[in-house]
Amino acid sequence: MLAIKSPFKKQQFEAREEAILDAVNRLLSEKGFDLMTMDDVADAVGVAKGSLYKHFSSKEKLAAAAMSRLLSQTLEVLNNFPAEWRAGKRLEEVLRWTLQHRLRGGVPHLPSTRGAFQRALMLNLEYLALALKVNKRFYALAAEARRGGEISDSISDNVVVYTLYARSCDPTLEFLQKSGGLTDDQIVEAMVQTTFGGLRSRATSYENSSN
Amino acid sequence: MLAIKSPFKKQQFEAREEAILDAVNRLLSEKGFDLMTMDDVADAVGVAKGSLYKHFSSKEKLAAAAMSRLLSQTLEVLNNFPAEWRAGKRLEEVLRWTLQHRLRGGVPHLPSTRGAFQRALMLNLEYLALALKVNKRFYALAAEARRGGEISDSISDNVVVYTLYARSCDPTLEFLQKSGGLTDDQIVEAMVQTTFGGLRSRATSYENSSN
DNA sequence: GTCTATACACCGATAGAC
DNA sequence: GTCTATCGGTGTATAGAC
């Protein structure tokens, strides 16, 4: 971020910054961090590559800013749930929102766990603070949902929270989208149902014998 | 593959090729296709980079060979299930095998849906033939399991099959492994349970009201 | 067949004119 | 602040000696 004098130019500058983050958001979801080049971003926004560096001092900072914006939006969603919703309902709804966000072309919360990007994110203080906040909210909801008997006692909090994160970058979404048989809403519902209800028929007792 | 005269040299050549595929398998699971360089592979095997090209004419062919080997192993697992196992059991067990394979450092079946690698795989005839074979087996098992009442009627075959593929590259596995609270066996069982049984408590009826 | 050395392309980041 | 041009580094693939 640079010092800008005129209020009009400042507004223009910030609008351009939003446009850059929008483009990064889309490119990250399409190609991932490593395959996204600064030329891609510059072309998508319609500015010269060098100009990007007046806004963000590195490719890592640029991508981290886009990820931070996503986390802020997630927190906003969590804060705006109706007060009467129970924890289990909130967990379902935040997953639903995340999947819808991805269907609209957004980045998943997890940009591939391996690779240099994840390490760079962990050195970004703004991102880290937001990620910890979101994480705390998820653990609190998971614990509350278990107390309310809404999620299974035999599944630990870790598994619940990580599973929700993982569903946010689940390639099943893209498969179902490309296979074409389902509408976007049906895809979201199918994934929410398999996440919370599982694949198994609820009628079946399904013994755990080893043969 | 090149023409080799001496039987000893041929054996040596093939042993080296297996070693190369082992290294590629590990590197693909650690860094993914794009971040894995031919230098990495050469260093891991202990040969010069140029020599790799005597075995595989490109990086894509090399990685495709490693993926094909994985699919062959998967087919072998499917073929060696006890005859008395029902379809639902087989689906659970193939997922279990896949997760264990990854915990031992193996490649996931899906090397990130986006990126140039997936496109290259689709042009590789050997890989494509094996992938279609595995896919057919999965669909057949899903249909049989539904007929037997083992998986939910409200979930389409597409969702079942894609979900199983997606679990094979689910980052939940790495999260749980790094968080350290669970043994490898517990991680596998937790993921199999959430896949087939879901997160929700089976006691809860959980109405689908919109508030 | 395996090695070293190198050609060629691409990408992140910077310099300098305007 | 935005542009064009370029540097430095890295990666795939190949050439040529042995």
XYZ file of C-alpha atoms (C1' of nucleotides) in Angstrom:
458
model
C 0.000 0.000 0.000
C 1.333 3.412 -0.993
C 0.638 6.935 0.143
C -1.933 8.590 -2.098
C -2.839 12.265 -1.921
C -6.059 12.943 -3.820
C -9.260 11.384 -2.415
C -10.376 10.548 -5.926
C -7.131 8.813 -6.792
C -7.276 6.966 -3.506
C -10.710 5.657 -4.338
C -9.528 4.625 -7.780
C -6.550 2.909 -6.218
C -8.683 0.900 -3.824
C -11.149 -0.050 -6.529
C -8.267 -1.388 -8.571
C -7.032 -3.303 -5.580
C -10.418 -4.976 -5.203
C -10.355 -5.851 -8.899
C -6.912 -7.389 -8.453
C -8.103 -9.492 -5.521
C -11.132 -10.628 -7.507
C -8.889 -11.784 -10.332
C -6.485 -13.497 -7.943
C -9.402 -15.228 -6.259
C -10.583 -16.658 -9.559
C -7.124 -17.574 -10.823
C -6.193 -19.255 -7.556
C -9.269 -21.429 -7.757
C -8.599 -22.311 -11.393
C -4.866 -22.916 -11.436
C -3.643 -22.852 -7.863
C -0.813 -20.732 -6.538
C 2.136 -22.239 -8.353
C 0.573 -22.231 -11.795
C -0.815 -18.732 -11.417
C 1.694 -16.259 -12.839
C 1.882 -12.542 -12.260
C 1.367 -12.163 -16.000
C -1.934 -14.014 -15.639
C -3.043 -11.618 -12.932
C -1.907 -8.548 -14.843
C -3.697 -9.691 -17.998
C -6.886 -10.538 -16.110
C -7.030 -7.140 -14.416
C -5.837 -5.267 -17.471
C -2.757 -3.604 -15.997
C 0.959 -4.060 -16.533
C 2.766 -6.623 -14.458
C 5.039 -4.046 -12.892
C 2.020 -2.119 -11.622
C 0.942 -5.056 -9.483
C 4.052 -4.584 -7.412
C 2.896 -1.071 -6.491
C -0.018 -2.737 -4.727
C 1.534 -5.930 -3.404
C 5.247 -6.381 -2.890
C 5.327 -10.068 -3.832
C 3.259 -12.862 -5.280
C 2.936 -14.385 -1.806
C 1.588 -11.155 -0.293
C -0.866 -10.848 -3.154
C -2.257 -14.343 -2.708
C -2.287 -14.008 1.078
C -4.402 -10.856 0.748
C -6.947 -12.770 -1.329
C -7.029 -15.590 1.209
C -7.413 -13.130 4.077
C -10.380 -11.533 2.372
C -12.003 -14.967 2.081
C -11.494 -15.621 5.787
C -13.019 -12.237 6.636
C -16.056 -13.118 4.561
C -16.310 -16.454 6.350
C -16.290 -14.741 9.728
C -18.994 -12.386 8.519
C -21.142 -15.352 7.509
C -20.632 -16.948 10.925
C -21.569 -13.701 12.647
C -24.756 -13.196 10.664
C -26.425 -16.532 11.389
C -29.860 -16.191 13.026
C -29.564 -16.427 16.783
C -31.958 -19.358 17.021
C -29.845 -21.712 14.883
C -28.219 -24.535 16.790
C -24.540 -25.428 16.409
C -25.144 -28.375 14.089
C -27.272 -26.228 11.818
C -24.556 -23.554 11.767
C -21.908 -26.072 10.808
C -24.073 -27.316 7.952
C -24.788 -23.804 6.782
C -21.198 -22.649 6.804
C -20.287 -25.688 4.725
C -23.167 -24.889 2.404
C -21.947 -21.315 2.022
C -18.404 -22.470 1.319
C -19.494 -24.878 -1.403
C -21.716 -22.243 -2.997
C -18.793 -19.828 -2.893
C -16.655 -22.324 -4.787
C -19.398 -23.002 -7.328
C -19.367 -19.280 -8.056
C -15.660 -19.573 -8.888
C -14.133 -18.742 -5.520
C -10.978 -20.060 -3.887
C -11.274 -22.969 -1.490
C -10.138 -22.295 2.061
C -7.261 -24.691 1.644
C -4.934 -23.969 -1.277
C -3.361 -27.447 -1.373
C -1.726 -28.366 1.900
C 1.649 -29.063 0.341
C 3.787 -26.576 -1.539
C 5.562 -23.367 -0.737
C 2.375 -21.322 -0.515
C 1.069 -22.881 2.664
C 4.408 -22.169 4.332
C 4.318 -18.566 3.120
C 0.811 -18.127 4.501
C 2.003 -19.236 7.920
C 4.429 -16.311 7.932
C 1.707 -13.804 7.071
C 0.457 -12.289 10.309
C -2.832 -10.932 8.987
C -3.785 -14.260 7.466
C -2.659 -16.200 10.496
C -4.719 -14.108 12.907
C -7.844 -14.551 10.801
C -7.257 -18.282 10.348
C -6.929 -18.760 14.105
C -10.170 -16.859 14.647
C -12.090 -18.994 12.151
C -10.528 -22.139 13.569
C -11.623 -21.262 17.105
C -15.166 -20.679 15.939
C -15.237 -24.071 14.240
C -13.979 -25.896 17.313
C -16.490 -24.098 19.516
C -19.330 -25.047 17.173
C -18.166 -28.658 16.990
C -18.015 -28.943 20.772
C -21.442 -27.341 21.144
C -22.956 -29.592 18.499
C -21.613 -32.650 20.272
C -23.011 -31.474 23.602
C -26.362 -31.052 21.887
C -26.170 -34.601 20.518
C -26.114 -33.362 16.945
C -22.860 -35.001 15.907
C -21.562 -38.429 16.753
C -19.799 -38.948 20.068
C -17.360 -41.367 18.464
C -15.849 -38.663 16.253
C -13.276 -36.359 17.829
C -13.343 -32.586 17.435
C -10.214 -32.717 15.287
C -11.875 -35.020 12.798
C -15.008 -32.866 12.640
C -13.130 -29.624 12.049
C -10.599 -31.012 9.582
C -13.346 -32.763 7.671
C -15.182 -29.480 7.253
C -12.030 -27.769 6.021
C -11.357 -30.631 3.638
C -14.893 -30.501 2.204
C -14.249 -26.885 1.271
C -11.644 -28.018 -1.263
C -13.204 -31.374 -2.121
C -12.758 -32.164 -5.833
C -16.079 -34.006 -5.747
C -17.630 -30.610 -6.375
C -15.811 -30.176 -9.672
C -16.495 -33.753 -10.735
C -20.212 -33.382 -10.155
C -20.194 -30.019 -11.881
C -18.441 -31.421 -14.945
C -20.499 -34.612 -15.071
C -23.467 -32.315 -15.650
C -26.256 -34.410 -14.176
C -26.966 -32.169 -11.205
C -27.826 -28.515 -10.677
C -25.595 -26.416 -8.458
C -28.086 -26.627 -5.604
C -28.294 -30.401 -5.919
C -24.504 -30.659 -5.842
C -24.342 -28.634 -2.635
C -27.082 -30.675 -0.989
C -25.513 -33.978 -2.014
C -22.170 -32.975 -0.541
C -23.688 -31.616 2.664
C -25.706 -34.799 3.051
C -22.735 -37.121 2.519
C -20.641 -35.042 4.911
C -23.123 -35.090 7.771
C -25.156 -38.199 6.963
C -22.554 -40.388 5.269
C -22.910 -42.722 2.305
C -24.400 -45.600 4.267
C -28.079 -46.266 4.348
C -29.442 -45.277 7.744
C -31.708 -48.294 7.794
C -28.775 -50.723 7.641
C -27.301 -51.770 10.954
C -24.124 -52.876 9.159
C -22.140 -55.050 11.478
C -18.445 -54.425 11.776
C -17.428 -58.046 11.415
C -14.146 -58.592 9.608
C -15.425 -60.909 6.886
C 11.923 -48.105 -22.944
C 15.017 -49.041 -24.915
C 16.333 -52.239 -26.445
C 18.730 -54.009 -24.101
C 20.824 -57.002 -25.149
C 22.310 -58.684 -22.103
C 19.837 -60.347 -19.714
C 21.807 -59.035 -16.764
C 21.806 -55.515 -18.069
C 18.116 -55.828 -18.791
C 17.424 -56.838 -15.225
C 19.537 -53.970 -13.966
C 17.669 -51.616 -16.271
C 14.287 -52.734 -15.003
C 15.364 -52.585 -11.392
C 16.454 -49.012 -11.948
C 13.137 -48.257 -13.562
C 11.300 -49.549 -10.497
C 13.527 -47.404 -8.298
C 12.689 -44.393 -10.428
C 8.955 -45.062 -10.114
C 9.296 -45.471 -6.346
C 11.003 -42.099 -6.103
C 8.432 -40.467 -8.359
C 5.647 -41.956 -6.289
C 7.050 -40.437 -3.125
C 7.885 -37.086 -4.686
C 4.469 -36.778 -6.320
C 2.789 -37.307 -2.977
C 5.047 -34.784 -1.262
C 5.204 -31.951 -3.783
C 2.738 -32.737 -6.541
C 3.484 -32.796 -10.231
C 4.303 -29.166 -10.878
C 6.674 -28.715 -7.961
C 8.463 -31.998 -8.599
C 11.462 -31.326 -10.837
C 13.459 -33.812 -12.854
C 16.428 -32.794 -10.711
C 14.509 -33.944 -7.646
C 13.876 -37.319 -9.237
C 17.452 -37.701 -10.430
C 18.834 -36.815 -7.001
C 16.437 -39.163 -5.215
C 17.336 -42.109 -7.454
C 21.002 -41.217 -7.622
C 21.371 -40.871 -11.395
C 22.012 -37.961 -13.704
C 19.062 -36.024 -14.965
C 19.844 -36.832 -18.583
C 19.673 -40.546 -17.830
C 16.031 -40.288 -16.808
C 15.201 -39.408 -20.371
C 16.596 -42.772 -21.528
C 13.816 -44.388 -19.499
C 10.972 -41.913 -19.937
C 10.823 -39.450 -22.793
C 9.180 -36.671 -20.763
C 8.184 -35.656 -17.270
C 4.546 -36.346 -18.136
C 5.295 -39.908 -19.290
C 7.304 -40.502 -16.150
C 4.533 -39.383 -13.826
C 1.893 -41.202 -15.859
C 3.870 -44.431 -15.456
C 3.842 -44.008 -11.693
C 0.105 -43.334 -11.702
C -0.536 -46.355 -13.917
C 1.354 -48.560 -11.495
C -0.869 -47.305 -8.686
C -4.007 -48.126 -10.663
C -2.688 -51.611 -11.374
C -2.138 -52.140 -7.674
C -5.664 -50.926 -6.976
C -7.101 -53.437 -9.447
C -5.073 -56.161 -7.796
C -6.515 -55.225 -4.413
C -10.040 -55.324 -5.858
C -9.380 -58.741 -7.409
C -8.034 -60.275 -4.228
C -10.962 -59.516 -1.932
C -12.483 -62.637 -0.325
C -15.405 -63.871 -2.396
C -17.836 -63.646 0.520
C -17.436 -59.891 1.039
C -20.433 -57.844 0.037
C -20.209 -54.741 -2.141
C -20.441 -52.296 0.748
C -17.663 -54.072 2.562
C -15.504 -53.989 -0.557
C -16.040 -50.264 -0.981
C -15.017 -49.694 2.618
C -11.971 -51.898 2.268
C -10.711 -50.300 -0.930
C -10.991 -46.909 0.736
C -9.152 -48.309 3.744
C -6.382 -49.645 1.504
C -6.071 -46.322 -0.303
C -5.748 -44.347 2.909
C -3.168 -46.762 4.273
C -1.261 -46.473 1.009
C -1.132 -42.720 1.425
C -0.064 -42.970 5.056
C 2.880 -45.030 3.843
C 3.875 -42.110 1.612
C 2.092 -43.065 -1.588
C 0.488 -40.888 -4.244
C -3.236 -40.223 -4.015
C -5.306 -41.438 -6.946
C -6.121 -37.868 -7.882
C -3.129 -35.608 -8.462
C -5.052 -32.314 -8.101
C -7.884 -32.030 -10.568
C -6.638 -28.761 -12.045
C -3.319 -28.168 -13.724
C -1.592 -29.432 -16.814
C -0.923 -32.889 -15.431
C -4.510 -34.061 -15.424
C -4.817 -33.063 -19.052
C -1.616 -34.905 -19.919
C -2.884 -38.039 -18.168
C -5.983 -38.003 -20.334
C -3.776 -38.285 -23.401
C -1.905 -41.271 -21.992
C -3.539 -44.424 -23.341
C -2.139 -46.857 -20.790
C -3.274 -44.710 -17.889
C -6.637 -44.022 -19.453
C -7.411 -47.701 -20.002
C -6.545 -48.544 -16.394
C -8.525 -45.602 -15.037
C -11.610 -46.664 -16.977
C -11.258 -50.196 -15.638
C -11.054 -49.024 -12.031
C -13.912 -46.615 -12.586
C -16.166 -49.354 -13.947
C -15.442 -51.529 -10.937
C -16.362 -48.698 -8.590
C -19.647 -48.005 -10.325
C -20.517 -51.697 -10.316
C -19.778 -51.944 -6.602
C -21.791 -48.805 -5.855
C -24.794 -50.129 -7.775
C -24.555 -53.521 -6.074
C -24.230 -51.947 -2.640
C -27.326 -49.872 -3.255
C -29.283 -52.915 -4.398
C -28.214 -54.622 -1.180
C -29.466 -51.680 0.865
C -25.968 -50.904 2.108
C -25.765 -47.337 0.889
C -28.427 -44.669 0.928
C -30.984 -44.593 -1.863
C -30.996 -40.823 -1.847
C -27.355 -40.630 -2.993
C -26.672 -41.105 -6.706
C -23.951 -43.389 -8.055
C -21.968 -40.382 -9.249
C -21.808 -38.942 -5.766
C -20.774 -42.264 -4.236
C -17.959 -42.884 -6.710
C -16.636 -39.331 -6.771
C -16.739 -39.171 -3.000
C -14.563 -42.275 -2.792
C -12.075 -40.819 -5.259
C -12.018 -37.560 -3.347
C -11.367 -39.311 -0.016
C -8.238 -40.798 -1.539
C -6.713 -37.323 -1.727
C -8.456 -35.840 1.288
C -6.123 -33.473 3.165
C -7.860 -34.483 6.406
C -5.415 -37.379 6.440
C -2.400 -35.097 6.568
C -4.000 -32.807 9.131
C -4.752 -35.675 11.473
C -1.279 -37.086 10.917
C 0.372 -33.768 11.746
C -1.888 -33.006 14.698
C -0.410 -36.142 16.250
C -3.259 -37.212 18.494
C -4.162 -40.364 16.587
C -2.339 -43.479 15.411
C -2.318 -44.307 11.720
C -4.983 -46.973 12.239
C -7.196 -44.572 14.146
C -6.865 -41.999 11.367
C -7.948 -44.531 8.771
C -10.903 -45.694 10.837
C -12.027 -42.140 11.588
C -11.993 -41.252 7.904
C -13.759 -44.443 6.836
C -16.397 -43.877 9.495
C -17.052 -40.262 8.523
C -17.215 -41.235 4.849
C -19.760 -44.016 5.279
C -21.445 -42.995 8.515
C -21.203 -39.197 8.338
C -20.534 -36.701 11.100
C -24.075 -36.642 12.425
C -25.108 -38.627 15.426
C -27.231 -41.559 14.281
C -29.541 -41.124 17.268
C -30.570 -37.634 16.172
C -33.498 -37.404 13.801
C -32.418 -33.876 12.841
C -35.273 -32.169 11.054
C -34.511 -30.349 7.849
C -36.392 -27.175 8.720
C -34.899 -24.014 7.320
C -34.419 -22.173 10.616
C 23.526 -45.918 -21.245
C 25.367 -42.594 -18.260
C 27.627 -38.551 -17.524
C 28.490 -33.142 -18.060
C 27.330 -29.082 -20.338
C 24.146 -26.334 -22.588
C 20.126 -24.544 -25.383
C 15.697 -22.622 -24.845
C 11.620 -21.040 -22.452
C 9.247 -19.153 -18.548
C 8.603 -16.583 -14.339
C 9.285 -13.268 -10.462
C 11.020 -8.982 -9.628
C 13.207 -4.481 -10.875
C 14.836 -0.276 -13.602
C 13.925 3.684 -15.986
C 11.162 6.530 -19.227
C 6.931 9.087 -19.205
C 1.638 5.193 -10.789
C 1.769 2.939 -15.054
C 4.135 1.506 -18.836
C 8.105 -1.275 -21.546
C 12.296 -3.652 -21.259
C 15.315 -6.472 -18.900
C 17.869 -9.111 -15.246
C 18.566 -13.315 -12.535
C 17.105 -17.699 -11.589
C 15.100 -22.146 -12.543
C 13.170 -25.988 -15.232
C 12.642 -29.201 -19.261
C 14.912 -31.284 -22.673
C 18.949 -32.284 -25.661
C 23.944 -32.729 -27.415
C 28.145 -34.787 -27.240
C 32.021 -37.025 -24.786
C 33.075 -41.444 -22.750
